[in-house]
Amino acid sequence: MRISLLTIWHGRNFGAELQTYATVRTLQEMGHETTVIDYRLCDESPSLFTPSGLANAMERVSPQNRMFEDFREQLPTTKHYISLEQLMEDPPQADVYLVGSDQVWNPEITRCRAKTYFLPFGGDDVVRASYASSIGGDKWNGDEDLTAYAQSHLRRFKAVSCREQSGCGELKRALGIDATEVLDPSLLRHDYAELTGEMNATGHLVYYALYDCPPLLKAANEVGRILGMEVQSANESTLLLGSIPWRRTPIAEWIRRIAGAGFVMTHSFHGMILSLLYHRPFAIIYTSKDGRQGRLLNLLESLGLTDRFFASAEDAVASRIWEKEIDFDEVDRRLDALRAKSVDFLSNVLK
C-alpha cells in the first residue's frame, strides 16, 4: 500500500526525528511504500523582525540544522505543504493516511495547526488511522471547537491507537473514541545499527536532558562520583551569542553515547527507550508536575520497572538504584509481546 505519514518533525528534536525514522522504516519493512507528509509546525515561526524570529533564522543556517537536514534526507517525503488549505486543495496521493506518533493531538504543541492532525484532507476512499498518537498528558486539553472537530473527524478513522494507556482512557472519556494502546514506533526496532555502525562501550555515566535541568546534572555528577564514572552529556551543544543553539551532538552519536553508557540518567522518554533497547542500567528523574510523565510511567509499568522512576534527584541518589540490576531477559520478553501486539494493529489497519 501507499502510505502518507503525518507526524511532528522538523523541530530539531532527537526523539521526534527518531520516531519518524522508525515509523517509516517499520512500514517499509512491512512492504509498504511510505512517504512523510512534509508539513511542519516550524512554518509558524515568528517574524524575522523580532528577537525570537531572528534567533530562529540563525538556527536555520546553523551546523545543527544541517545535521538534522542530513538525517531527514533518508526519509522519502511529499512536496512541502505550508498550510491545511494546501493539503485540502492538493492532498497526497495514497491508499492510507497515518497520523502519529508523538504529541500530534496535543494542542499546546500543534496550536493553530491542531486540526490538520485529524486528517481532514483527501477523499473518502483513503483509509485513515493513527499509530501511537499522543494527547501529550493525562487530560485532553482541546477547547470546545477542537473537541467537536476531533470527534467528527476521528469517526472517519478505520482505527485509532495511542502510545499511553492513560491517553486511551482520555480519548474515550473526552471524545468517545475507542483506542488501542501500542508502543512508540522507536521501540518497534531492536536497535539502530544501520545508523550507528559499530559501537564500543565507554562505561561513562551519560545524562540526557531535553532542556537545562540543574537537578538532573547535579544528580548525574553525584552518582558519577560514587561510581567512579566520567560524566558525559548525550546532547552536547555549542551556543552562538550565548543563547542560540549552533552545534549539537549528531543523532547517531546521541544513540551511541546512550548505548555505550555504564549508567544513564535522564528525564526523556526517548532517552529511556534507548536505554531499554541497548540494555543500559538507568534512572528516570522527572521533576515536572505537568502531567506528561504518564508516557514514562505507562511503559515502565508494562515492563515491571517503575522502581527506576524518581520524582526528585535526591530520591534517585538516596535509592542507590544503580545497585539493583535490571532483568533484561524479562524486559525483552515483555517488549516482544508488546511489539507483536503493535505490529498486529498496523497489519490489520493496512489489510
Coordinates of C-alpha atoms in Angstrom, one line a residue, residues 101-241:
S101 CA 3.3 9.1 16.7
D102 CA 4.4 11.9 19.1
Q103 CA 2.1 14.5 20.6
V104 CA 0.1 15.1 17.4
W105 CA -3.1 15.6 19.4
N106 CA -1.7 18.0 22.0
P107 CA -3.0 21.5 21.0
E108 CA -0.4 23.1 23.3
I109 CA 2.2 21.9 20.7
T110 CA 0.2 22.0 17.5
R111 CA -1.6 25.2 18.3
C112 CA -3.2 26.8 15.3
R113 CA -2.3 23.7 13.2
A114 CA -4.1 21.3 15.5
K115 CA -7.0 20.5 13.2
T116 CA -4.6 19.2 10.5
Y117 CA -3.6 16.2 12.6
F118 CA -7.1 14.8 12.5
L119 CA -6.6 14.2 8.7
P120 CA -9.5 16.3 7.3
F121 CA -7.9 16.4 3.8
G122 CA -8.3 13.9 1.0
G123 CA -11.2 11.8 -0.3
D124 CA -13.4 9.3 1.5
D125 CA -11.7 6.5 -0.4
V126 CA -8.5 7.0 1.6
V127 CA -8.1 4.9 4.8
R128 CA -7.4 6.9 7.8
A129 CA -5.8 5.7 11.0
S130 CA -3.5 6.7 13.8
Y131 CA -0.4 5.0 15.2
A132 CA 0.7 5.8 18.7
S133 CA -0.7 9.3 18.6
S134 CA -0.5 11.1 21.9
I135 CA -2.5 13.8 23.6
G136 CA 0.6 14.8 25.5
G137 CA -0.6 14.5 29.1
D138 CA -3.2 12.8 31.2
K139 CA -6.0 15.1 30.1
W140 CA -7.4 16.1 26.7
N141 CA -6.9 19.9 26.6
G142 CA -8.7 20.9 23.4
D143 CA -11.3 23.7 23.5
E144 CA -14.9 23.2 22.6
D145 CA -14.4 23.8 18.9
L146 CA -11.4 21.5 18.6
T147 CA -13.2 18.8 20.6
A148 CA -16.1 18.8 18.3
Y149 CA -13.8 18.8 15.3
A150 CA -11.7 15.9 16.6
Q151 CA -14.8 13.8 17.4
S152 CA -16.2 14.4 13.9
H153 CA -13.0 13.5 12.1
L154 CA -11.9 10.6 14.2
R155 CA -15.2 8.8 13.4
R156 CA -13.8 8.6 9.9
F157 CA -10.8 6.6 11.1
K158 CA -10.6 2.9 10.5
A159 CA -8.6 2.5 13.7
V160 CA -7.2 4.7 16.5
S161 CA -4.2 3.9 18.7
C162 CA -2.3 5.8 21.4
R163 CA 1.1 5.2 23.0
E164 CA -0.2 5.7 26.6
Q165 CA -2.8 3.8 28.5
S166 CA -3.9 7.0 30.1
G167 CA -4.3 8.6 26.7
C168 CA -6.6 5.7 25.5
G169 CA -8.8 6.3 28.5
E170 CA -9.0 10.0 28.0
L171 CA -9.8 9.7 24.3
K172 CA -12.7 7.5 25.3
R173 CA -13.9 9.9 28.1
A174 CA -13.4 13.2 26.2
L175 CA -14.1 12.2 22.6
G176 CA -16.0 9.0 22.8
I177 CA -13.3 7.2 20.7
D178 CA -12.0 3.7 21.4
A179 CA -8.3 3.5 21.1
T180 CA -5.7 0.7 21.3
E181 CA -2.6 1.1 23.3
V182 CA 0.6 0.5 21.2
L183 CA 4.3 1.0 21.5
D184 CA 6.1 4.2 20.5
P185 CA 7.5 3.3 17.0
S186 CA 11.0 3.8 18.3
L187 CA 10.5 0.6 20.2
L188 CA 9.4 -1.4 17.2
R189 CA 13.0 -1.8 16.2
H190 CA 15.5 -3.8 18.2
D191 CA 18.4 -1.4 17.5
Y192 CA 19.7 1.3 15.2
A193 CA 22.8 -0.4 13.9
E194 CA 22.2 1.0 10.4
L195 CA 22.6 4.5 11.8
T196 CA 25.3 4.0 14.4
G197 CA 27.7 1.4 12.8
E198 CA 30.0 -0.5 15.2
M199 CA 29.8 0.7 18.8
N200 CA 32.0 0.4 21.8
A201 CA 31.1 0.5 25.5
T202 CA 32.5 3.7 27.2
G203 CA 31.4 3.0 30.7
H204 CA 30.6 6.7 31.1
L205 CA 27.7 7.9 33.2
V206 CA 25.6 9.5 30.5
Y207 CA 22.9 12.0 31.2
Y208 CA 20.4 13.2 28.6
A209 CA 18.5 16.4 29.2
L210 CA 15.9 17.9 26.8
Y211 CA 16.5 21.3 28.3
D212 CA 18.6 22.9 31.0
C213 CA 17.9 20.8 34.1
P214 CA 20.3 21.6 37.0
P215 CA 18.8 18.9 39.3
L216 CA 19.5 16.2 36.7
L217 CA 23.0 17.4 36.1
K218 CA 23.7 17.6 39.9
A219 CA 22.4 14.0 40.4
A220 CA 24.5 12.8 37.5
N221 CA 27.6 14.3 38.9
E222 CA 26.9 12.9 42.3
V223 CA 26.3 9.3 41.0
G224 CA 29.2 9.6 38.7
R225 CA 31.4 10.4 41.7
I226 CA 30.1 7.5 43.7
L227 CA 30.5 5.0 40.8
G228 CA 33.9 6.5 39.7
M229 CA 32.5 7.1 36.2
E230 CA 33.3 10.0 33.9
V231 CA 30.1 12.0 33.3
Q232 CA 29.1 12.8 29.7
S233 CA 26.2 14.6 28.2
A234 CA 24.4 12.7 25.4
N235 CA 23.3 16.1 24.0
E236 CA 26.3 18.5 23.9
S237 CA 25.7 21.8 22.3
T238 CA 27.5 24.9 21.3
L239 CA 25.7 28.3 21.6
L240 CA 26.1 31.3 19.4
L241 CA 25.8 34.7 21.1

